[in-house]
mmCIF file of C-alpha atoms in Angstrom:
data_model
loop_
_atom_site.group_PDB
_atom_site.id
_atom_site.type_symbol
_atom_site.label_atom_id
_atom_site.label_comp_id
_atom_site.label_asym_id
_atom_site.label_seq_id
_atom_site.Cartn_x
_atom_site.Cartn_y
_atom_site.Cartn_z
ATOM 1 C CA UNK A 15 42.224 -16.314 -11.353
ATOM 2 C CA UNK A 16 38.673 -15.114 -11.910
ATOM 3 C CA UNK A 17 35.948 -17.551 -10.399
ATOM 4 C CA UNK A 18 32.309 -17.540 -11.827
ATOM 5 C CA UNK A 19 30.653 -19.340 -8.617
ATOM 6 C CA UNK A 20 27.227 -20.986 -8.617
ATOM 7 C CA UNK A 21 25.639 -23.314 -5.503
ATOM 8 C CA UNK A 22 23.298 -25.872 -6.790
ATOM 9 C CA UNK A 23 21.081 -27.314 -3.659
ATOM 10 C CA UNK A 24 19.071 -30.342 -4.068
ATOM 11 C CA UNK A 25 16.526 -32.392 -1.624
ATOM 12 C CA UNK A 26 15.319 -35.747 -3.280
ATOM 13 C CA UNK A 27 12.504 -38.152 -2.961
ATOM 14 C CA UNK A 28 14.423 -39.998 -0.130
ATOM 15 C CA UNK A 29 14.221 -37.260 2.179
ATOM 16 C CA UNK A 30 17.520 -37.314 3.610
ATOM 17 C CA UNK A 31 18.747 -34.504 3.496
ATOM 18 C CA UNK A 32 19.897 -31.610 1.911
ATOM 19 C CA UNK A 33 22.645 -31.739 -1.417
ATOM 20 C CA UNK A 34 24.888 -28.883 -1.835
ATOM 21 C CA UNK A 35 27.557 -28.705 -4.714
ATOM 22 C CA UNK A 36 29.454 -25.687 -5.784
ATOM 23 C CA UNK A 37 30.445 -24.721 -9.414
ATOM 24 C CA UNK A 38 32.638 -22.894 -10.441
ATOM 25 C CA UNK A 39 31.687 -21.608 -14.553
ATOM 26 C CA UNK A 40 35.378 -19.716 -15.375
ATOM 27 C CA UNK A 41 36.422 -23.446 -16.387
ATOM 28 C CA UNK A 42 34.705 -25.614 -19.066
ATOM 29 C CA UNK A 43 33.643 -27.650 -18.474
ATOM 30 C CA UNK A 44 32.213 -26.107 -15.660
ATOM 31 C CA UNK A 45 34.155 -27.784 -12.481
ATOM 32 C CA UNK A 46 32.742 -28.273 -9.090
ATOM 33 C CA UNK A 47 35.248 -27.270 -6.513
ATOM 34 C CA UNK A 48 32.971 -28.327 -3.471
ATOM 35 C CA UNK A 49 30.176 -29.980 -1.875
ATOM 36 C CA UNK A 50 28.228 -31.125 1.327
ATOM 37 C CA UNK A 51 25.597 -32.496 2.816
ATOM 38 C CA UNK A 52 22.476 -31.508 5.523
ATOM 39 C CA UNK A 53 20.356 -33.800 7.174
ATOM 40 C CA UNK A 54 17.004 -33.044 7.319
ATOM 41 C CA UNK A 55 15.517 -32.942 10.929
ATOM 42 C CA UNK A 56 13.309 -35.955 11.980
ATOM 43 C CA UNK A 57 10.404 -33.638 12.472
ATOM 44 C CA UNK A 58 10.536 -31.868 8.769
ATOM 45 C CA UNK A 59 10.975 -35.602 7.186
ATOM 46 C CA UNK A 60 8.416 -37.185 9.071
ATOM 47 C CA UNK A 61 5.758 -33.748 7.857
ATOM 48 C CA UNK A 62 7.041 -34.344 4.176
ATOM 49 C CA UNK A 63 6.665 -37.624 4.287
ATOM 50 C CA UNK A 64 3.565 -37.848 5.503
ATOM 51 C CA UNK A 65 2.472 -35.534 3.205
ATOM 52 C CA UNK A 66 3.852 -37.194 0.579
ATOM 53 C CA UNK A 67 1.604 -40.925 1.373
ATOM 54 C CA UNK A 68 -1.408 -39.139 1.284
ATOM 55 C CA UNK A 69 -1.304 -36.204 -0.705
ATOM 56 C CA UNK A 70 -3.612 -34.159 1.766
ATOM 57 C CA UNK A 71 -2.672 -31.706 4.444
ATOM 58 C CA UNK A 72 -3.938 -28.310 5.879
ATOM 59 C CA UNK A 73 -3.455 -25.407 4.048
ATOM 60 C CA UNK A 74 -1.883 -23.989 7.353
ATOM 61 C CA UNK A 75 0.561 -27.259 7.932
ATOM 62 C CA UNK A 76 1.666 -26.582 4.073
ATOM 63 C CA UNK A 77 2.287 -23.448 4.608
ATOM 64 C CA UNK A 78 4.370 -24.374 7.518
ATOM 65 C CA UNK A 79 6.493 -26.874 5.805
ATOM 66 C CA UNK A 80 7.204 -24.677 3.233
ATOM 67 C CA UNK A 81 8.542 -22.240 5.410
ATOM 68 C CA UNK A 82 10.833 -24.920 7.459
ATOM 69 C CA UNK A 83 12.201 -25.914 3.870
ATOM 70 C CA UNK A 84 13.250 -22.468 3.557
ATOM 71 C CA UNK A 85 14.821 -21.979 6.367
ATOM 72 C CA UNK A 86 16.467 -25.182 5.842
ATOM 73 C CA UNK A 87 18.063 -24.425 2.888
ATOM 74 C CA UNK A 88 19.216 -21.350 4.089
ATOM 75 C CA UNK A 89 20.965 -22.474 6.916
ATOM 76 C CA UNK A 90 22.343 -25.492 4.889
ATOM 77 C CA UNK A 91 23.714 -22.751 2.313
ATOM 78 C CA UNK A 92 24.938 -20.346 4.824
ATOM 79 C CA UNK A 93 26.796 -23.201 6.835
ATOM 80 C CA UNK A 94 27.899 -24.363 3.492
ATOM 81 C CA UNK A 95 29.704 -20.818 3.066
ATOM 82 C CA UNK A 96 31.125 -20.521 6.216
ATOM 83 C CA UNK A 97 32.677 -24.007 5.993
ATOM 84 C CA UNK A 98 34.496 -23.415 2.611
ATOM 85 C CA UNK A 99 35.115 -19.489 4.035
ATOM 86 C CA UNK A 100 33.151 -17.921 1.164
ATOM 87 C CA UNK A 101 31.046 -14.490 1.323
ATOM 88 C CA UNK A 102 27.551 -14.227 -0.039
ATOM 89 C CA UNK A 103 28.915 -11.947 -2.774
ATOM 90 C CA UNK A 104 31.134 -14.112 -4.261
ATOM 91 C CA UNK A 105 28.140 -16.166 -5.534
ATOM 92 C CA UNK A 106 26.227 -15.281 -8.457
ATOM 93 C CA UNK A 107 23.326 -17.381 -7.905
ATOM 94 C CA UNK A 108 21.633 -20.413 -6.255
ATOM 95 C CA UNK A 109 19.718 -23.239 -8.166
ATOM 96 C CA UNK A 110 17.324 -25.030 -5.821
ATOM 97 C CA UNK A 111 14.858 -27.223 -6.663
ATOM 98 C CA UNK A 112 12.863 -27.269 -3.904
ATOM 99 C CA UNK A 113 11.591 -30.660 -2.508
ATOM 100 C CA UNK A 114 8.857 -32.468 -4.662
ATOM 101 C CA UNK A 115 5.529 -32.991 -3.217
ATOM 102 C CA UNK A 116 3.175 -34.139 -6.370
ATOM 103 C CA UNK A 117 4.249 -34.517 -9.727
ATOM 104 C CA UNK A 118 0.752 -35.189 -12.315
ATOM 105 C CA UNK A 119 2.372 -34.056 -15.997
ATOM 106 C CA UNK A 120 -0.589 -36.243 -17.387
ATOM 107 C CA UNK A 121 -3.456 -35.474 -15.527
ATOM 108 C CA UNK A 122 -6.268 -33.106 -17.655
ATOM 109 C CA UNK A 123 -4.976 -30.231 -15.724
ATOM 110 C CA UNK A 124 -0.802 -31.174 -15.089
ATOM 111 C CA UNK A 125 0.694 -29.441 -12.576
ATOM 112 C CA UNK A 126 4.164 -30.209 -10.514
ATOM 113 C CA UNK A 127 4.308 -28.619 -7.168
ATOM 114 C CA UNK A 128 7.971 -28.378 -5.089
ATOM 115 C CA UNK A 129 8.012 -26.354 -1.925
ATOM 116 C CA UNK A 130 10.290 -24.424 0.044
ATOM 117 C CA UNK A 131 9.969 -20.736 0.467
ATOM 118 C CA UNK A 132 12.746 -19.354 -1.640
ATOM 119 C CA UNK A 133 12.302 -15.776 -0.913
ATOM 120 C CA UNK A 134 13.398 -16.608 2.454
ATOM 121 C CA UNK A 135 16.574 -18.511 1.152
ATOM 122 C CA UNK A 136 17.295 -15.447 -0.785
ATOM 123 C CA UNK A 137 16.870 -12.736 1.643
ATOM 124 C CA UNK A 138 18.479 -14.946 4.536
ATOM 125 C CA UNK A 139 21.193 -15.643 2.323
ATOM 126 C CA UNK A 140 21.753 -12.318 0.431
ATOM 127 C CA UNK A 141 22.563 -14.406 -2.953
ATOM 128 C CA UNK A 142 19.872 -14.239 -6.030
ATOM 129 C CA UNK A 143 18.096 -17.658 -5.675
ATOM 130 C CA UNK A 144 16.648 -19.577 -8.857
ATOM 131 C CA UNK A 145 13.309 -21.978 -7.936
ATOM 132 C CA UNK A 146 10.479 -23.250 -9.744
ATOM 133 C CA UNK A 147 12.433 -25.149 -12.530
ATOM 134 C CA UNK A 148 9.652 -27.379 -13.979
ATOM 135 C CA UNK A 149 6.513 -25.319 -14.217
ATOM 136 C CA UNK A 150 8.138 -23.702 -17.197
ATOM 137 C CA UNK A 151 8.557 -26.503 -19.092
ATOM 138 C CA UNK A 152 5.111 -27.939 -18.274
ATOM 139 C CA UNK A 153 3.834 -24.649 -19.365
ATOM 140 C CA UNK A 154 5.460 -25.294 -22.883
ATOM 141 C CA UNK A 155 3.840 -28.671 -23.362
ATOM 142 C CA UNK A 156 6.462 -31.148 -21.499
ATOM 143 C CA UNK A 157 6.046 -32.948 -18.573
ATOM 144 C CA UNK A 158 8.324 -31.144 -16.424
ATOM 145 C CA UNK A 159 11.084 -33.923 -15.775
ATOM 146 C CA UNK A 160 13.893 -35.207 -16.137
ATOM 147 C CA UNK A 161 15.719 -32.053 -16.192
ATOM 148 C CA UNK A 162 19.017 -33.610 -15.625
ATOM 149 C CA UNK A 163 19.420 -34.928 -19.062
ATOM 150 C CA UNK A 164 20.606 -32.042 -20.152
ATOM 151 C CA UNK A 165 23.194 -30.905 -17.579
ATOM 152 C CA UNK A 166 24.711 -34.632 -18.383
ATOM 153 C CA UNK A 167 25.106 -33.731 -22.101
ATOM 154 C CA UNK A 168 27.141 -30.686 -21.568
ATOM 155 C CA UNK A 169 29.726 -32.701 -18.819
ATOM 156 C CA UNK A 170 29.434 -36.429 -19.799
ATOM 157 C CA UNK A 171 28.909 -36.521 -24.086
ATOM 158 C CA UNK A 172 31.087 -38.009 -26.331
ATOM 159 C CA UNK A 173 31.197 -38.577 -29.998
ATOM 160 C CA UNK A 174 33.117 -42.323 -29.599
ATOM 161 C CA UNK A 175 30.705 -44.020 -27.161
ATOM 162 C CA UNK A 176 27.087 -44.532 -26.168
ATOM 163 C CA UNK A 177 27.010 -42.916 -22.977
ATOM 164 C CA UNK A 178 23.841 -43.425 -20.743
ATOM 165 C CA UNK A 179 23.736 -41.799 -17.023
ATOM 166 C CA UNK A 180 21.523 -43.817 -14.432
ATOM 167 C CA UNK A 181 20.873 -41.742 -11.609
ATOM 168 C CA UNK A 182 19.339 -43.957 -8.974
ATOM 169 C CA UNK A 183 17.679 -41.911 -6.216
ATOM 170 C CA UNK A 184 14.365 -42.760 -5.050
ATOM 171 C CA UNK A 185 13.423 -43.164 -8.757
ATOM 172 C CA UNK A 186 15.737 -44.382 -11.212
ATOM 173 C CA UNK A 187 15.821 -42.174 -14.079
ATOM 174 C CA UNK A 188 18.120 -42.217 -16.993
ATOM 175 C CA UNK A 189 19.940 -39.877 -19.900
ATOM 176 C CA UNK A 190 20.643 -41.226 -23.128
ATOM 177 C CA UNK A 191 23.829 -39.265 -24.938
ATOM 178 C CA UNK A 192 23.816 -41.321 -28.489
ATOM 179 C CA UNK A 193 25.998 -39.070 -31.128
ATOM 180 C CA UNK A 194 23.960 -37.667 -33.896
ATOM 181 C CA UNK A 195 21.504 -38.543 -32.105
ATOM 182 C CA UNK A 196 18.649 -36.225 -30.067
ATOM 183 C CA UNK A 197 19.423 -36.480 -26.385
ATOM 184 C CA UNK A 198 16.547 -38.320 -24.491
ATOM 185 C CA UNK A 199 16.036 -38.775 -20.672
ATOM 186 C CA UNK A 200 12.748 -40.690 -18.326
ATOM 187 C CA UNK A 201 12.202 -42.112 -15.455
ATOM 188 C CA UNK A 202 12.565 -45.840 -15.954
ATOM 189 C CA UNK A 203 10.522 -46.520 -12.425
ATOM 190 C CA UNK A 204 11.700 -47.244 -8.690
ATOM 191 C CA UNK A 205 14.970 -47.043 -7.791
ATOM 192 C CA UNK A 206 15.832 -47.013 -3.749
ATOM 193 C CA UNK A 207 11.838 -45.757 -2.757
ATOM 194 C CA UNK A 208 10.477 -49.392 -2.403
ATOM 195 C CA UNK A 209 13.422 -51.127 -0.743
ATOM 196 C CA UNK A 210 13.954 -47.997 1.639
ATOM 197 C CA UNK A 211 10.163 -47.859 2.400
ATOM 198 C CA UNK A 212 9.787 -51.876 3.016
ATOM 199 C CA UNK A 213 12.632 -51.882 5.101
ATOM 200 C CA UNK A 214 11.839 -48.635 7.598
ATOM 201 C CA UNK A 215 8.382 -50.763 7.680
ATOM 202 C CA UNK A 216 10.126 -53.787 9.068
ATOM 203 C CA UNK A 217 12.691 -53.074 10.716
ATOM 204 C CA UNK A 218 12.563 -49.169 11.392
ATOM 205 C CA UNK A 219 15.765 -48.909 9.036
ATOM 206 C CA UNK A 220 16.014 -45.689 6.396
ATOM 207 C CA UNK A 221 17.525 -48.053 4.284
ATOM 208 C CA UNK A 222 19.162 -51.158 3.688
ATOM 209 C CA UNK A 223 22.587 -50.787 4.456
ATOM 210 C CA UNK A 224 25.126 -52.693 1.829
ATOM 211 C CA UNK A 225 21.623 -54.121 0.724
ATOM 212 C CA UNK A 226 22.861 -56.700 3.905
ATOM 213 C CA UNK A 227 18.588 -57.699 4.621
ATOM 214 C CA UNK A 228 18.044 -58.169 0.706
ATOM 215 C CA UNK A 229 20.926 -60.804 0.313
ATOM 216 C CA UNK A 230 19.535 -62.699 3.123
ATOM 217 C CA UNK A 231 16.096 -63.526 0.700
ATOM 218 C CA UNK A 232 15.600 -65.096 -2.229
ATOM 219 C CA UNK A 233 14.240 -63.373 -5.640
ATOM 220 C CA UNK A 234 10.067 -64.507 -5.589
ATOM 221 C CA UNK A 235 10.206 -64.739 -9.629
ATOM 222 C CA UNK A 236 5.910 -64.730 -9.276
ATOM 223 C CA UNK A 237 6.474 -61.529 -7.455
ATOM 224 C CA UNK A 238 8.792 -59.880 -9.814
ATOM 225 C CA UNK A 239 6.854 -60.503 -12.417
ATOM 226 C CA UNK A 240 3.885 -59.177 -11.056
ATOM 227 C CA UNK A 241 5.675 -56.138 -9.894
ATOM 228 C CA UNK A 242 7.150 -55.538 -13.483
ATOM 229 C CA UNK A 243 3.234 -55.697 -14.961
ATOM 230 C CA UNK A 244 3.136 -52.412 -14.096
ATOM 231 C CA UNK A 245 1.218 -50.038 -17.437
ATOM 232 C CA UNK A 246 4.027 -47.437 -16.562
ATOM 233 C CA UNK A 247 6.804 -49.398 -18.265
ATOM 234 C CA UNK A 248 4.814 -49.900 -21.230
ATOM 235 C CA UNK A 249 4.815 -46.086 -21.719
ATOM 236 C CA UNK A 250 6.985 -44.556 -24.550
ATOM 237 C CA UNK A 251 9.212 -41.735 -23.177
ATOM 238 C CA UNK A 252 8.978 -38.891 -22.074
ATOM 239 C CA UNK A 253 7.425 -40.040 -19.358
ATOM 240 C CA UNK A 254 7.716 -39.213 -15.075
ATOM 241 C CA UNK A 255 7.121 -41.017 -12.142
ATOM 242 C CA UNK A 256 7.646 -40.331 -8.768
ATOM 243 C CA UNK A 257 6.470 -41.599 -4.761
ATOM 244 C CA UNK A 258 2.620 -40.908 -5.939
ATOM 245 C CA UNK A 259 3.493 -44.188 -8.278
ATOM 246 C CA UNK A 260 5.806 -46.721 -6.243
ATOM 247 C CA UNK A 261 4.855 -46.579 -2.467
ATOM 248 C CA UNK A 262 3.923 -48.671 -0.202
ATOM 249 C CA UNK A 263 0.118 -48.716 -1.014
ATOM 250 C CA UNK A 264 0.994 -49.709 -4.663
ATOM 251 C CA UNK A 265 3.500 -52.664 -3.365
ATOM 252 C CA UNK A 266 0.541 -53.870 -0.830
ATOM 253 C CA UNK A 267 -1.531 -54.513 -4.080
ATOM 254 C CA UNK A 268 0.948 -56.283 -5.493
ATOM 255 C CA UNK A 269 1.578 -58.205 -2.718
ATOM 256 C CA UNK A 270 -2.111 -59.446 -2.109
ATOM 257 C CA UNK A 271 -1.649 -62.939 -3.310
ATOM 258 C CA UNK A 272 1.612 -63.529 -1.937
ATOM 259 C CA UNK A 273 1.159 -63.052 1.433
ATOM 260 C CA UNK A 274 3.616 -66.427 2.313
ATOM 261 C CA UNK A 275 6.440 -64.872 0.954
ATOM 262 C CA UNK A 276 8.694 -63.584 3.608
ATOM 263 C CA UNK A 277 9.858 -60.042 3.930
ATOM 264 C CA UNK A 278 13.357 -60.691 3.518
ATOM 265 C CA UNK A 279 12.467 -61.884 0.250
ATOM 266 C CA UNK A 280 10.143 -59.306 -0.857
ATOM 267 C CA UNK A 281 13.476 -57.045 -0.173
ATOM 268 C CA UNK A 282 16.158 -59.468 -2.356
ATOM 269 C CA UNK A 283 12.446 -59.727 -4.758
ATOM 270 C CA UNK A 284 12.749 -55.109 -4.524
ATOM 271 C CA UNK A 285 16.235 -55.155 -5.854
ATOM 272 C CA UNK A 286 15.673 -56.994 -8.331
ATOM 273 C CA UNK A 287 12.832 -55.384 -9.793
ATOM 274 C CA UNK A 288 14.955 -52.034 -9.775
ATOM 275 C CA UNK A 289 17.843 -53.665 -11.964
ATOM 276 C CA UNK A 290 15.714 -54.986 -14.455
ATOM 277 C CA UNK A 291 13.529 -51.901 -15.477
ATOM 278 C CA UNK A 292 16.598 -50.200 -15.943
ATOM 279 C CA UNK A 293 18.639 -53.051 -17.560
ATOM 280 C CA UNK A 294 14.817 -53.505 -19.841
ATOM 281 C CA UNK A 295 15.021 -49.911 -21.122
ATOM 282 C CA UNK A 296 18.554 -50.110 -21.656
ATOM 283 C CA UNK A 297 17.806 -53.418 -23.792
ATOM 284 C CA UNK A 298 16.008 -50.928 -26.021
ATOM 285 C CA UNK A 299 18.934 -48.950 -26.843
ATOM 286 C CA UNK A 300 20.857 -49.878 -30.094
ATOM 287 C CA UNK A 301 24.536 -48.860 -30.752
ATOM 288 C CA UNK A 302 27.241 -50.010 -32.442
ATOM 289 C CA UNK A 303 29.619 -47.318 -30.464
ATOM 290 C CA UNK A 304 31.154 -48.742 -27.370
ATOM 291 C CA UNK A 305 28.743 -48.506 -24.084
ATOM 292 C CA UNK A 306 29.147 -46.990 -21.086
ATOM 293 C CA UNK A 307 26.689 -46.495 -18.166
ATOM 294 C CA UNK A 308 27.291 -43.927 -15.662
ATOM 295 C CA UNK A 309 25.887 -44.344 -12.283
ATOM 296 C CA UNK A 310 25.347 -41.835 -9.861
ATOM 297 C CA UNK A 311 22.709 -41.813 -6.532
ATOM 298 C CA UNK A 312 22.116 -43.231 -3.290
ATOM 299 C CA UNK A 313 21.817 -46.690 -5.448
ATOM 300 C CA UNK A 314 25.016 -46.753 -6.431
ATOM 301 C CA UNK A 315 26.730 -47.391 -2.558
ATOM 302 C CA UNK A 316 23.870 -50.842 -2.786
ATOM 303 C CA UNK A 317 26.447 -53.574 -4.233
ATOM 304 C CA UNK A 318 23.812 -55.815 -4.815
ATOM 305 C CA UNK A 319 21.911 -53.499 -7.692
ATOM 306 C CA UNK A 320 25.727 -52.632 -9.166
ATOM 307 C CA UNK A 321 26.254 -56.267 -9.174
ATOM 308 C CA UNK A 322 22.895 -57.154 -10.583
ATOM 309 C CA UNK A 323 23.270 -54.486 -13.040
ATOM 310 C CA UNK A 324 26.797 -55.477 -14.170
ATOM 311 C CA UNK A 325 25.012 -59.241 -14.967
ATOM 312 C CA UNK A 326 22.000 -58.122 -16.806
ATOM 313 C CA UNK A 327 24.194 -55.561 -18.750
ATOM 314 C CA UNK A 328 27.064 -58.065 -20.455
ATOM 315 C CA UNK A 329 28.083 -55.733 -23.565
ATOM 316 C CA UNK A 330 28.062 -52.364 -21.073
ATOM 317 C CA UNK A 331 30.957 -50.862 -19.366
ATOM 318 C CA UNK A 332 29.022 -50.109 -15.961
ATOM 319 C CA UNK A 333 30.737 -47.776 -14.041
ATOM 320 C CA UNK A 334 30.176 -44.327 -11.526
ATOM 321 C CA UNK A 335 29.940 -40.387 -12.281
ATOM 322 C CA UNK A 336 32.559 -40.436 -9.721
ATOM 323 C CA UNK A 337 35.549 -42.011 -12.069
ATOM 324 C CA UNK A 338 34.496 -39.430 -14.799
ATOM 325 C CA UNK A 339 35.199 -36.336 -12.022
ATOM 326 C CA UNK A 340 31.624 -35.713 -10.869
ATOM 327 C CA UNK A 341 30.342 -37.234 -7.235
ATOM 328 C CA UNK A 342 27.994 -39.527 -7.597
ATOM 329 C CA UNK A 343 25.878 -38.015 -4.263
ATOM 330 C CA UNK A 344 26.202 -34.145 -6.234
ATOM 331 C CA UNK A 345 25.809 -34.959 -9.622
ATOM 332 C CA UNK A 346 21.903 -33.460 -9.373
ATOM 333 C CA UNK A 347 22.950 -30.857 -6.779
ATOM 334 C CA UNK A 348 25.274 -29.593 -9.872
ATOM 335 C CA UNK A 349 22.523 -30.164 -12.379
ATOM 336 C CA UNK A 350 21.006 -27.401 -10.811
ATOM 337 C CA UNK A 351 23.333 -25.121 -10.526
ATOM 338 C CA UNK A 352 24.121 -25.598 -13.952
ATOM 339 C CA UNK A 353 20.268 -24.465 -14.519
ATOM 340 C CA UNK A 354 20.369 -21.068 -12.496
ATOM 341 C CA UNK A 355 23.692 -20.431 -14.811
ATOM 342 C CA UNK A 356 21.435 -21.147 -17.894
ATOM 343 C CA UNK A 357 18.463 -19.065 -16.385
ATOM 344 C CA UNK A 358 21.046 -16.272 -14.845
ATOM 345 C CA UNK A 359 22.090 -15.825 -19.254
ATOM 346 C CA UNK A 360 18.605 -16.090 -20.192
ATOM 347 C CA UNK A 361 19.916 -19.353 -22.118
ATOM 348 C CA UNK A 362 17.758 -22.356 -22.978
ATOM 349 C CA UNK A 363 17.853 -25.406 -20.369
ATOM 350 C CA UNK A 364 15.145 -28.016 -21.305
ATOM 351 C CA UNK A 365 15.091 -30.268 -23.807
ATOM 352 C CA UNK A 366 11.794 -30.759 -25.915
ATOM 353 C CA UNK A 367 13.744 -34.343 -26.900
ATOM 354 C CA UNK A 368 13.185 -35.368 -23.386
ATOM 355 C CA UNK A 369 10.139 -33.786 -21.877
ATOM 356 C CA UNK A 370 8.220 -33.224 -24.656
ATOM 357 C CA UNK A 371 7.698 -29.541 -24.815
ATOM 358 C CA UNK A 372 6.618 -27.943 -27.648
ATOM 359 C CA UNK A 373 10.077 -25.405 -27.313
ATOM 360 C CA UNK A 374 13.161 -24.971 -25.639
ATOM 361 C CA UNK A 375 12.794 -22.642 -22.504
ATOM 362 C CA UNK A 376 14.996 -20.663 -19.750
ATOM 363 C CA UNK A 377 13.955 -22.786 -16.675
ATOM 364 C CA UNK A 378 13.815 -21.241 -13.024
ATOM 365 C CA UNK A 379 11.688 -18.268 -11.371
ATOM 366 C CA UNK A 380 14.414 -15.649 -10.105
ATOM 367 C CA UNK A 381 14.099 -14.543 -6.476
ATOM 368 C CA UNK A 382 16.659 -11.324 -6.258
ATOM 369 C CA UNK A 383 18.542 -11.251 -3.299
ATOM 370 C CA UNK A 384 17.550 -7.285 -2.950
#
């Protein structure tokens, strides 16, 4: 049976690791038939992340990072291979989106930057790699994000039911798939990057593990409110966020005049805040159709936000990408695998609905293999 194979490779804003989903485009919908996962090395995650709390490096450490990434993702992709006994020539192309490092779509001169020296993942893995995604679109007028939205149209729409998918990674962002309707798709504003940063601060924990620490506090209702007086939610879509937003720095000024309130509770008061500026913007969202939200992410293994979400969301169906066939730790690995396929046909894969650019656009730099 012919196969039509495309990796997608994605490293979020949580820095764990590397995502690695394969898809195969001979079915349609297109069907992944295989996926994995890398850690990333304590040394490369500790450079990106300081990085990432300051925004200021050497030109010469940046340049070094960039070329770890690389090689990362090349060994990731070759291991990948090996492990599901594929050869290089069986794929058409990779999608990689590089790991973030500054996102400013509304600064007088907006830029995105993602690193990772794809030349190196294409000549180390002899398959045509596909980068640089969102400069394309910011180039056209939109803000360069989501670009999931509308990957999730072409797997998850259906003409019968409101269909929303919440991806909660270390921002929550969200696609809204309303029949006869234009698709939309934002970042609604933290999703795990507060509760994962709090917690390694306190305890020296990635993350909160069955959200165990955050059940232990109580919700601070001062606190949440202050932390949902943020200008950001006020914004009308499209709109981004990212890390240079919600970090620690930004919680600490939240957090000046309630320095009684115990960590534990700043935590349960985290999770909280992260359910309700998603269930908020899904408030907004009118339908007589049946509703269904799709979650996929890190956030959807915390049984706290799923339960919190489930509570604040009475009249939705709240389920995973995962009961609808697509793994809900891939789903944005595919995404971008589904983009190289779109660039690889010269066919358009933004949405002007959801970023805000003036046109559609083929997304993605191409890096030949030869």
């Amino acid at each position: 049976m012919m196969k039509d194979y495309y990796i997608g490779v994605m490293s979020g804003t949580s820095l764990d690791g590397v995502d690695i989903a394969l898809l195969d485009f001979a079915k349609n919908p297109p069907k992944m038939t295989a996926c994995d996962f890398t850690p990333m090395p304590e040394d490369l995650r500790s450079d990106i992340s300081a990085l990432l709390k300051t925004g200021e490096t050497s030109l010469q450490k940046l340049g070094e990072i960039d070329h770890c990434l690389g090689l990362l993702y090349a060994d990731s992709i070759n291991a990948f291979l090996a492990k599901n006994q594929l050869k290089a020539e069986e794929i058409t192309a990779i999608g990689c989106h590089g790991q973030t490092v500054w996102h400013s779509p509304n600064s007088i001169y907006p830029f995105t930057t993602q690193i990772g020296d794809m030349n190196l993942v294409a000549a180390k893995t002899g398959i045509t790699t596909i980068a640089d995604f969102r400069r394309k679109d910011m180039a056209v007028g939109g803000q360069g994000a989501p670009l999931v939205p509308a990957f999730h149209q072409a797997i998850f729409s259906e003409t019968n039911r409101l269909t929303v998918v919440l991806n909660i990674g270390g921002i929550s962002n969200i696609s809204v798939l309303q029949p006869n309707h234009p698709t939309i798709g934002y970042d609604v504003g933290a999703g795990n990057t507060l509760m994962d940063s709090w917690i390694e601060q306190h305890q020296g924990k990635r993350y909160d593990k069955n959200a165990q620490w955050a059940m232990s506090g109580e919700v601070n209702q001062d606190l949440l409110a202050e932390l949902l007086n943020e200008p950001f939610f006020a914004k009308a879509p499209p709109k981004s966020t990212g890390r240079e937003l919600f970090n620690l720095s930004w919680l600490a000024k939240k957090l000046e005049n309630f320095t009684a309130c115990k960590s534990e509770d700043v935590q349960r008061t985290l999770a909280e805040f992260t359910a309700q500026s998603i269930a908020n913007e899904l408030a907004k969202l009118e339908s007589d159709l049946p509703s269904l939200l799709l979650v996929c992410g890190g956030g959807t293994r915390n049984p706290l936000l799923m339960e919190r979400l489930s509570s604040l969301l009475p009249n939705w169906r709240v389920a995973t990408t995962t009961e609808f066939g697509l793994d809900i730790d891939y789903v944005e690995a595919a995404a971008f695998a589904w983009l190289a396929y779109q660039r690889m046909h010269s066919l358009p894969s933004n949405m002007p609905s959801v970023t805000g650019a003036k046109k559609s656009a083929s997304l993605g730099v191409i890096y030949p293999a030869e």
